[in-house]
Coordinates of C-alpha atoms in Angstrom, one line a residue:
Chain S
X1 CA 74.7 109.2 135.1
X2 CA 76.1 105.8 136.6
X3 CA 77.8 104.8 133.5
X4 CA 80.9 102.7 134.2
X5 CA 84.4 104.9 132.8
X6 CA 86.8 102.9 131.6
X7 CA 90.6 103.2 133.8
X8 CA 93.2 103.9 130.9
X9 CA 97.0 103.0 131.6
X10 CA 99.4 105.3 129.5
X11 CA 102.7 104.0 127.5
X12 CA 104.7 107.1 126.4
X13 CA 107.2 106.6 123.3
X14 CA 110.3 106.5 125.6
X15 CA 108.5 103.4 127.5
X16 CA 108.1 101.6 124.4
X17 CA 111.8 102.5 123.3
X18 CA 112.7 101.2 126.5
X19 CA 111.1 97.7 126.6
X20 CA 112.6 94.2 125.7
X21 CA 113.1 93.7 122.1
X22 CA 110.0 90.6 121.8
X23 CA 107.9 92.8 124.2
X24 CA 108.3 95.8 122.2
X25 CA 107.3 93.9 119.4
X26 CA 104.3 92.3 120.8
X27 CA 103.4 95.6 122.3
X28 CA 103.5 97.4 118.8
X29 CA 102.0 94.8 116.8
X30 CA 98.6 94.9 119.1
X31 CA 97.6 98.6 118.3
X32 CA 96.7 98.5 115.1
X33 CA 93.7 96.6 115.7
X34 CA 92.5 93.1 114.0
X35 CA 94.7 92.5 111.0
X36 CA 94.1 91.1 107.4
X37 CA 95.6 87.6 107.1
X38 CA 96.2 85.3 104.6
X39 CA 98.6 82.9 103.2
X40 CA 100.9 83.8 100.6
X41 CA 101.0 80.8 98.0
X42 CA 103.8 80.9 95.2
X43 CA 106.1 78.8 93.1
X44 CA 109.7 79.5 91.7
X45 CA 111.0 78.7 88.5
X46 CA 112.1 75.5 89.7
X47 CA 108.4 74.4 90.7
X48 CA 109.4 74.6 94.2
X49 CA 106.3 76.0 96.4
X50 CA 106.3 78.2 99.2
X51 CA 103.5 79.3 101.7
X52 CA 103.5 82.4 104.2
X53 CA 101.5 84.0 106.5
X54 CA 101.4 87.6 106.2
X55 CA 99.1 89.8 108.2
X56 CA 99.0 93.3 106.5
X57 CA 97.0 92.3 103.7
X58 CA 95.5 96.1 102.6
X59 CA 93.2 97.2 100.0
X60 CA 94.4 99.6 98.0
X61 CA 92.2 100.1 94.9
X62 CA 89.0 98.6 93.6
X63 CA 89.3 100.0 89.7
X64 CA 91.2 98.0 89.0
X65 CA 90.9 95.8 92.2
X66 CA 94.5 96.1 94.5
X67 CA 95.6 94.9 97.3
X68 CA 98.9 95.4 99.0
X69 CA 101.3 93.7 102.1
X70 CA 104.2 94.2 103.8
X71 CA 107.5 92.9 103.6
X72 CA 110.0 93.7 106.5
X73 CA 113.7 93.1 105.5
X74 CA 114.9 90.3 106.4
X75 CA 111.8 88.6 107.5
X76 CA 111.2 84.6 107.2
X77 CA 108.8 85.6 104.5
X78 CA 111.9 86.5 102.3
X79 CA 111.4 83.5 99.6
X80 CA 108.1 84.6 99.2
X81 CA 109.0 87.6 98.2
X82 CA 111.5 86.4 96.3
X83 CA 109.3 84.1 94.4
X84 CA 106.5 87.3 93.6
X85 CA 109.3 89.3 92.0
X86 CA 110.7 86.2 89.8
X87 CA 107.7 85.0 88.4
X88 CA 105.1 88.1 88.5
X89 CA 102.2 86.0 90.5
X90 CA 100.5 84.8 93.9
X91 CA 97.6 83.6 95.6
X92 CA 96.0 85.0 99.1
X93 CA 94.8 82.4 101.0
X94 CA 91.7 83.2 103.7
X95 CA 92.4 81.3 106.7
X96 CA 89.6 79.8 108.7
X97 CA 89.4 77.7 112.2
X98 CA 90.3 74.5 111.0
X99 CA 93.5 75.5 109.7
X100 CA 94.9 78.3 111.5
X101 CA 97.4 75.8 113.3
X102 CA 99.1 75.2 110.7
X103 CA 99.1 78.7 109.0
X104 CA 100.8 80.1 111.8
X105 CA 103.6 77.6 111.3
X106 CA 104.3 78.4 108.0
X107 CA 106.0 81.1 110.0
X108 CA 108.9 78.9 111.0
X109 CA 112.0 79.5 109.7
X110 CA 112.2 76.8 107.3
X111 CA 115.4 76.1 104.8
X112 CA 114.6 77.1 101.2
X113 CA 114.7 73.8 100.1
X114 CA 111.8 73.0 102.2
X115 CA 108.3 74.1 101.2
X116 CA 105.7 75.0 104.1
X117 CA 103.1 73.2 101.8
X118 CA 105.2 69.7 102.7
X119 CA 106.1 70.5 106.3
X120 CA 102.8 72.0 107.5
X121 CA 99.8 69.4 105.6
X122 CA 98.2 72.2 103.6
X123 CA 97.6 71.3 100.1
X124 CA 98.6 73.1 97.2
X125 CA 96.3 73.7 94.6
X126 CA 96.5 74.7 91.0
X127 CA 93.0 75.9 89.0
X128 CA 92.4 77.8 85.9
X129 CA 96.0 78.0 84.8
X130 CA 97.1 80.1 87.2
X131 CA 100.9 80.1 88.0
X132 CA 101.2 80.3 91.9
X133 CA 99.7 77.4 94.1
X134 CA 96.5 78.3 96.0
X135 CA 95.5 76.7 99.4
X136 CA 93.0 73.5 98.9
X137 CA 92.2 74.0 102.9
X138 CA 91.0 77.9 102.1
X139 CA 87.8 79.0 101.4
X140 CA 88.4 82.7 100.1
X141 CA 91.0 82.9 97.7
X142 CA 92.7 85.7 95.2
X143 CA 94.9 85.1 92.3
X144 CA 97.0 88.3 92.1
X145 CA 99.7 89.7 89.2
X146 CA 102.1 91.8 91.1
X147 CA 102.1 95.1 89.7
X148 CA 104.9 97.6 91.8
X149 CA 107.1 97.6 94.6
X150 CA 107.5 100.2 97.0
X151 CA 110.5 100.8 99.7
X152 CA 109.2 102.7 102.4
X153 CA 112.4 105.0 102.8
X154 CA 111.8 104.9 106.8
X155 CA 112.5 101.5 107.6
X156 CA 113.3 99.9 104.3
X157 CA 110.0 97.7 104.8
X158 CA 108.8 96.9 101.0
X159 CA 105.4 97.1 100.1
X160 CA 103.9 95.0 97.2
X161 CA 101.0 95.5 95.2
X162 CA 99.3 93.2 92.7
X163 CA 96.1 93.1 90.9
X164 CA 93.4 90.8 91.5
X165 CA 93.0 88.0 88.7
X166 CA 90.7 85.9 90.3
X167 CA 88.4 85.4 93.6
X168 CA 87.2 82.1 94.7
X169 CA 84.6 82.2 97.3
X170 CA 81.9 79.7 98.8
X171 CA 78.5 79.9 97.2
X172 CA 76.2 81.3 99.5
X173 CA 78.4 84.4 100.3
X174 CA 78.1 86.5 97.9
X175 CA 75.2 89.3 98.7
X176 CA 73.6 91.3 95.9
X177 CA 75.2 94.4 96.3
X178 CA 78.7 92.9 95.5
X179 CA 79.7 92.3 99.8
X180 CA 80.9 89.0 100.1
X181 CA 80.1 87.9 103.9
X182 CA 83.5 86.6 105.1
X183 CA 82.6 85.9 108.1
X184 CA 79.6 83.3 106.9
X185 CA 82.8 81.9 104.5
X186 CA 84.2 81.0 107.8
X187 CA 87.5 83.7 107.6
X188 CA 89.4 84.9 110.6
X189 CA 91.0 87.7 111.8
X190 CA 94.5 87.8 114.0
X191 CA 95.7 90.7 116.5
X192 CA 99.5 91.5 117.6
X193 CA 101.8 88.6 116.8
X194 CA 100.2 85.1 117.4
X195 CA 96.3 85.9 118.6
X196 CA 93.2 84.4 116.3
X197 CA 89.9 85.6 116.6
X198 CA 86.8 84.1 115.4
X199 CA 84.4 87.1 114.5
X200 CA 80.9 87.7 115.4
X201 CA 78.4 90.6 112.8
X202 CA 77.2 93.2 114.8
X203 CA 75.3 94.7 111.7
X204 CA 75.9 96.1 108.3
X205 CA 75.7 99.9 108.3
X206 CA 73.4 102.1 105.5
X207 CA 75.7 104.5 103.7
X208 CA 76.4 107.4 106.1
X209 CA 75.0 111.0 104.5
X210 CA 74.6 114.4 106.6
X211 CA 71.6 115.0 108.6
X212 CA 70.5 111.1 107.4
X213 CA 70.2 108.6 110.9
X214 CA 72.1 105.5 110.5
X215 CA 70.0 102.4 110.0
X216 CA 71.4 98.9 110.0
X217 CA 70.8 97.0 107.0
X218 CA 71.0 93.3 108.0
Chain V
X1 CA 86.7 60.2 103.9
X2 CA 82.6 61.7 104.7
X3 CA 84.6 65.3 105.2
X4 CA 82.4 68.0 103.4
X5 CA 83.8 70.2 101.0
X6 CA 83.0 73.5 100.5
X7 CA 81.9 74.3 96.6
X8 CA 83.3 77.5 95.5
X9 CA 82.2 79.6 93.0
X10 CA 84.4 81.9 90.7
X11 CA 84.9 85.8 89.4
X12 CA 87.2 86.8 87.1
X13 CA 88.7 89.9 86.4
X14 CA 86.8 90.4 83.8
X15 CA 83.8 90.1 86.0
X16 CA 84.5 92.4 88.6
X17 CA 85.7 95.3 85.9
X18 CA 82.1 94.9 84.0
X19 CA 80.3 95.1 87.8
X20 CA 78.5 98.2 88.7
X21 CA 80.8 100.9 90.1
X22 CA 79.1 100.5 93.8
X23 CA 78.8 96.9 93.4
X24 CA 82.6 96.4 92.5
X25 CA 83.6 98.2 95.8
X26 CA 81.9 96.4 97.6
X27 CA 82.7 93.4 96.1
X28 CA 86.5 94.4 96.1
X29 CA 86.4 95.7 99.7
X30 CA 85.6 92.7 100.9
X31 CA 88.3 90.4 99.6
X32 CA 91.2 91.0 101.8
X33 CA 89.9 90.1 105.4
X34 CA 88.7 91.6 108.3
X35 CA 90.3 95.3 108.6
X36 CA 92.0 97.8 111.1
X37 CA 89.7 100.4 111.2
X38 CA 89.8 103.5 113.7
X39 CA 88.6 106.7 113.9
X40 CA 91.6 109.0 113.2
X41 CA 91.3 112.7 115.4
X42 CA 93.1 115.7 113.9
X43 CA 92.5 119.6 114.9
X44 CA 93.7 122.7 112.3
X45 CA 95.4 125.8 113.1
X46 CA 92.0 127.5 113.5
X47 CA 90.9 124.9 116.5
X48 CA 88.7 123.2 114.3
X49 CA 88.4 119.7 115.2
X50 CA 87.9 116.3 112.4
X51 CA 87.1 113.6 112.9
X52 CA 87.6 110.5 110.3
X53 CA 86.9 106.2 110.1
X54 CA 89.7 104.9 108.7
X55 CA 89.8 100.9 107.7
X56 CA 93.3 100.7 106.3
X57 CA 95.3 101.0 109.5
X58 CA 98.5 98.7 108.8
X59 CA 101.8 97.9 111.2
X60 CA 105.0 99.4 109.5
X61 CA 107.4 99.1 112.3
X62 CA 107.9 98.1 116.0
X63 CA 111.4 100.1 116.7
X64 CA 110.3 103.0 116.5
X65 CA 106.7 101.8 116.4
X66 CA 105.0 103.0 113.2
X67 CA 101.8 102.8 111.9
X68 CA 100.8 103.5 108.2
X69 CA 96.8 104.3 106.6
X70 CA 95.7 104.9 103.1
X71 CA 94.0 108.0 101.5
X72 CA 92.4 107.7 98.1
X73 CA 92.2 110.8 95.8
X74 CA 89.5 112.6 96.6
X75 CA 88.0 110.9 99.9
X76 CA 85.5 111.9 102.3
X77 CA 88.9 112.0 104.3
X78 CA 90.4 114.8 102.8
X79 CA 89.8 117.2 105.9
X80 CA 91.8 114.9 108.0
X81 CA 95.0 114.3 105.5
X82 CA 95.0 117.8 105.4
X83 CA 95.3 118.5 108.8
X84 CA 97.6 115.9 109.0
X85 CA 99.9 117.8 106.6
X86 CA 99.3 121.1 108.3
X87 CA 99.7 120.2 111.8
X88 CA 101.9 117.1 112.0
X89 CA 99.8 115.1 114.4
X90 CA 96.6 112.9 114.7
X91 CA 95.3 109.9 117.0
X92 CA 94.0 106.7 116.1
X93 CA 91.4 106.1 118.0
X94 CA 89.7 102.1 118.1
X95 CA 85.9 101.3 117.9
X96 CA 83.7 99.3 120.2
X97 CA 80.1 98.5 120.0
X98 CA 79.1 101.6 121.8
X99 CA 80.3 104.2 119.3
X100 CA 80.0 102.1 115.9
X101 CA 77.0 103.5 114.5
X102 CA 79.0 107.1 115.5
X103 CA 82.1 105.9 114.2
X104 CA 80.5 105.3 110.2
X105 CA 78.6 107.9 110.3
X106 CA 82.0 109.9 110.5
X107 CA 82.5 108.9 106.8
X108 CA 79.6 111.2 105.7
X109 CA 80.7 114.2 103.4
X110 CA 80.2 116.9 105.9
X111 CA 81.5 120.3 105.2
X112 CA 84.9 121.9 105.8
X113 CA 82.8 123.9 108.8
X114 CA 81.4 121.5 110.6
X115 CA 83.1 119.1 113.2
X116 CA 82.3 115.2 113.3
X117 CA 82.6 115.2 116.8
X118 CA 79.2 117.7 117.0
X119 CA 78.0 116.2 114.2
X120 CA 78.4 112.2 115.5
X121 CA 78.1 113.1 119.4
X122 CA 81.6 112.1 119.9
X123 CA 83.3 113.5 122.8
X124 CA 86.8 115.5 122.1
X125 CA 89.5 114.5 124.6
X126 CA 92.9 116.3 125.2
X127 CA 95.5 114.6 127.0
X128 CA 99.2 115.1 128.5
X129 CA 99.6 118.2 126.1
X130 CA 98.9 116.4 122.7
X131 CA 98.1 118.9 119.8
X132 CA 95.2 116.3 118.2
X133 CA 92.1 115.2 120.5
X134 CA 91.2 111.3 121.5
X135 CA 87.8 110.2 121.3
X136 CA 86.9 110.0 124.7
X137 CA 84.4 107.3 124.4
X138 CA 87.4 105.5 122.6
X139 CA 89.0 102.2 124.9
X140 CA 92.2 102.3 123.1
X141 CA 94.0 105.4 121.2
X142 CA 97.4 106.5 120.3
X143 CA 99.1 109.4 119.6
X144 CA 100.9 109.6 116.5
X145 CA 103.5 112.5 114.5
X146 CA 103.3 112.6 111.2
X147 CA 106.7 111.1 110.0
X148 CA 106.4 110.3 105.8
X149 CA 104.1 110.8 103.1
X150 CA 104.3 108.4 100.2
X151 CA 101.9 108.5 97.2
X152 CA 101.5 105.1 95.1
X153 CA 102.4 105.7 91.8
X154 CA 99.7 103.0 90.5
X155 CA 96.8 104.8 91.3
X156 CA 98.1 108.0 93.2
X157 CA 96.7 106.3 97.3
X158 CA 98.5 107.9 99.9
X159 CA 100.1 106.2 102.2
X160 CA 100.9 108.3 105.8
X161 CA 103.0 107.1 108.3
X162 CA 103.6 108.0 111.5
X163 CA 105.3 107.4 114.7
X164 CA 103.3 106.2 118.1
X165 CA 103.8 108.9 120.9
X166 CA 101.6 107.8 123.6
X167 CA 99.5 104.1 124.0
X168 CA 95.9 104.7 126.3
X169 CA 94.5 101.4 126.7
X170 CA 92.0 99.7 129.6
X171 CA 95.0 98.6 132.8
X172 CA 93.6 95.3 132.6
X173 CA 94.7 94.4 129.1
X174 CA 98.6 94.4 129.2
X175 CA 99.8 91.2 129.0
X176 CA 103.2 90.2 130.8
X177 CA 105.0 89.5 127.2
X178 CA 103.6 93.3 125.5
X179 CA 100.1 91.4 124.6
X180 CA 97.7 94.2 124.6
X181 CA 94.6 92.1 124.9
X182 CA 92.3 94.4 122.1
X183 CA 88.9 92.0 122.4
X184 CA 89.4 92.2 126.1
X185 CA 89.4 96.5 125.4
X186 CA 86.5 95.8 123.4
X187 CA 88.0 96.9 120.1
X188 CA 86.1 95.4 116.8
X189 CA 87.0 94.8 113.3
X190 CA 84.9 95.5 109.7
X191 CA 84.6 94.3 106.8
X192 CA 83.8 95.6 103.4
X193 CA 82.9 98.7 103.3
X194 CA 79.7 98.6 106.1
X195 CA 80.0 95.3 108.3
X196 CA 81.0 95.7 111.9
X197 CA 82.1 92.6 113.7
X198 CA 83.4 91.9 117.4
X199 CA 85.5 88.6 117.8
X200 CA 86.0 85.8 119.9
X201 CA 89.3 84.5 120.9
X202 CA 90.6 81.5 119.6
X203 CA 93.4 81.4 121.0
X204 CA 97.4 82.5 121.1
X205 CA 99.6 80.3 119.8
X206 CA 103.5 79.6 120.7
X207 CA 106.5 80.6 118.4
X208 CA 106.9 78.9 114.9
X209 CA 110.0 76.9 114.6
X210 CA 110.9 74.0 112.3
X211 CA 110.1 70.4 113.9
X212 CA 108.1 71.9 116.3
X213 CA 104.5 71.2 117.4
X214 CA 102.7 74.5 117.8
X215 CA 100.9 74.7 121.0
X216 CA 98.5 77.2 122.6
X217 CA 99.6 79.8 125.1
X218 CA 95.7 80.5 127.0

């Protein structure tokens, strides 16, 4: 009835085994959708800080409240890996507009000497006792006790858990029924490798039931 | 230097484990950024078709390309992980503003009999010979075979991975580098358990190195 169909290309398996290594990697890291990013704030045993983007933040359980990420091997996140299983603790780290810059430059392959805090201007920030640093620049942020390791047998990619210790998040965020709007705390999302995206509400949903219409709550 | 700051408030641990149980996941899905979420397509040995949202979409590997999602005991998902299991293959299938109301109200309990495709008004799509249907009204979907199951001894989430056999996206959103331009597809994000969001570009940014000024790419 008029409506406008959308022309689909098709990328077999073989195609994608076939491409340049970077392309492949761009490709693959796109069809996920919009990823959960943060930055990764810890400290060694010799107070030396360390700051990473990672972008496979995933929620895992909330009783008690979980969250997981992805370590490849090898990857430049290495020290902060490191760091979690020396010491036991980290911080997540929302990132927002003003400092997405310089959270995607903590992905440089820095020396271990060096600590991202130093070389990219964020500031590190220690409240309530808590070991790791968090990120003064943030606006949503999660203290986290790691908790268990798992090797993903495929491709040797190590998956961390850790329990939630503590949130900070800006005032007026918080909604009664326990959502905290992360979009009104300014939080962004990312998609494939280097892409930030500013996001936009298009509604909250009721709960979905059987034979119940959908209504929009806000 | 007249810069405002943002005044945060805190919750412990303790907090969030004395909340109500429908307040703490909401509170809890909400912490770690804007999801993946898709709408995952299986089909049994008896033809039945399922249909499932899924918000825990994460990147495992780009060679092969792998993709991994989360199961909690129990879930409305159950259907789908089984037919995963039985059959060995399922799509992921992304969500624009056209189908969102559709997509969450795939999440309802409906019974083993009945298919959330009839139920939501989703369309079923087979293509090039794939056991599990696309949503049709889906911009960008992948094929995937189940390739490892691996249940998370904390608090016994299952984490499925599989391996991406064919890409359908819109033939205007390839970039030259692998870039598949998802907000240009029209592909949105969530957060918690019942906010929909679309995004707006900020922009891409170059490769990380040490000493180097990050610029942006568009």
């Amino acid at each position: 009835m008029g409506e406008t169909r959308v022309k689909l290309n098709q990328i077999s398996f073989d195609q994608i085994m076939n491409m340049e290594k970077q392309e492949r990697v761009h490709f693959a890291n796109s069809l996920g959708g919009f990823k959960s990013v943060g930055l990764i704030g810890t400290i060694n045993k010799n107070n030396q800080t360390n700051l990473a983007i990672v972008d496979s933040i995933l929620h895992i359980g909330s009783n008690p409240p979980l969250f997981g990420m992805m370590f490849r091997p090898g990857v430049v996140a290495r020290h902060t890996l490191e760091n979690i299983l020396e010491t036991g603790f980290y911080t997540i780290n929302h990132i927002n507009e003003k400092i997405y810059k310089q959270a995607h430059q903590t992905s440089a392959r820095y020396d271990r000497d060096s600590s991202e805090f130093d070389e990219t201007g964020l500031t590190p920030e220690f409240k309530n006792n808590f070991f790791a640093p968090y990120v003064k620049e943030s606006n949503v942020k999660l203290a986290l006790e790691f908790k268990e390791k798992v090797t993903l047998s495929i491709n040797n990619t190590v998956l961390i858990i850790g329990e939630v210790k503590d949130v900070y998040f800006p005032e007026n965020c918080l909604q009664k029924d326990g959502f905290l709007d992360i979009e009104k705390a300014e939080s962004i999302t990312c998609s494939g490798l280097d892409s930030y995206h500013k996001t936009k509400q298009i509604s909250r949903l009721s709960y979905a039931k059987p034979d119940k219409i959908i209504t929009t709550l806000i």
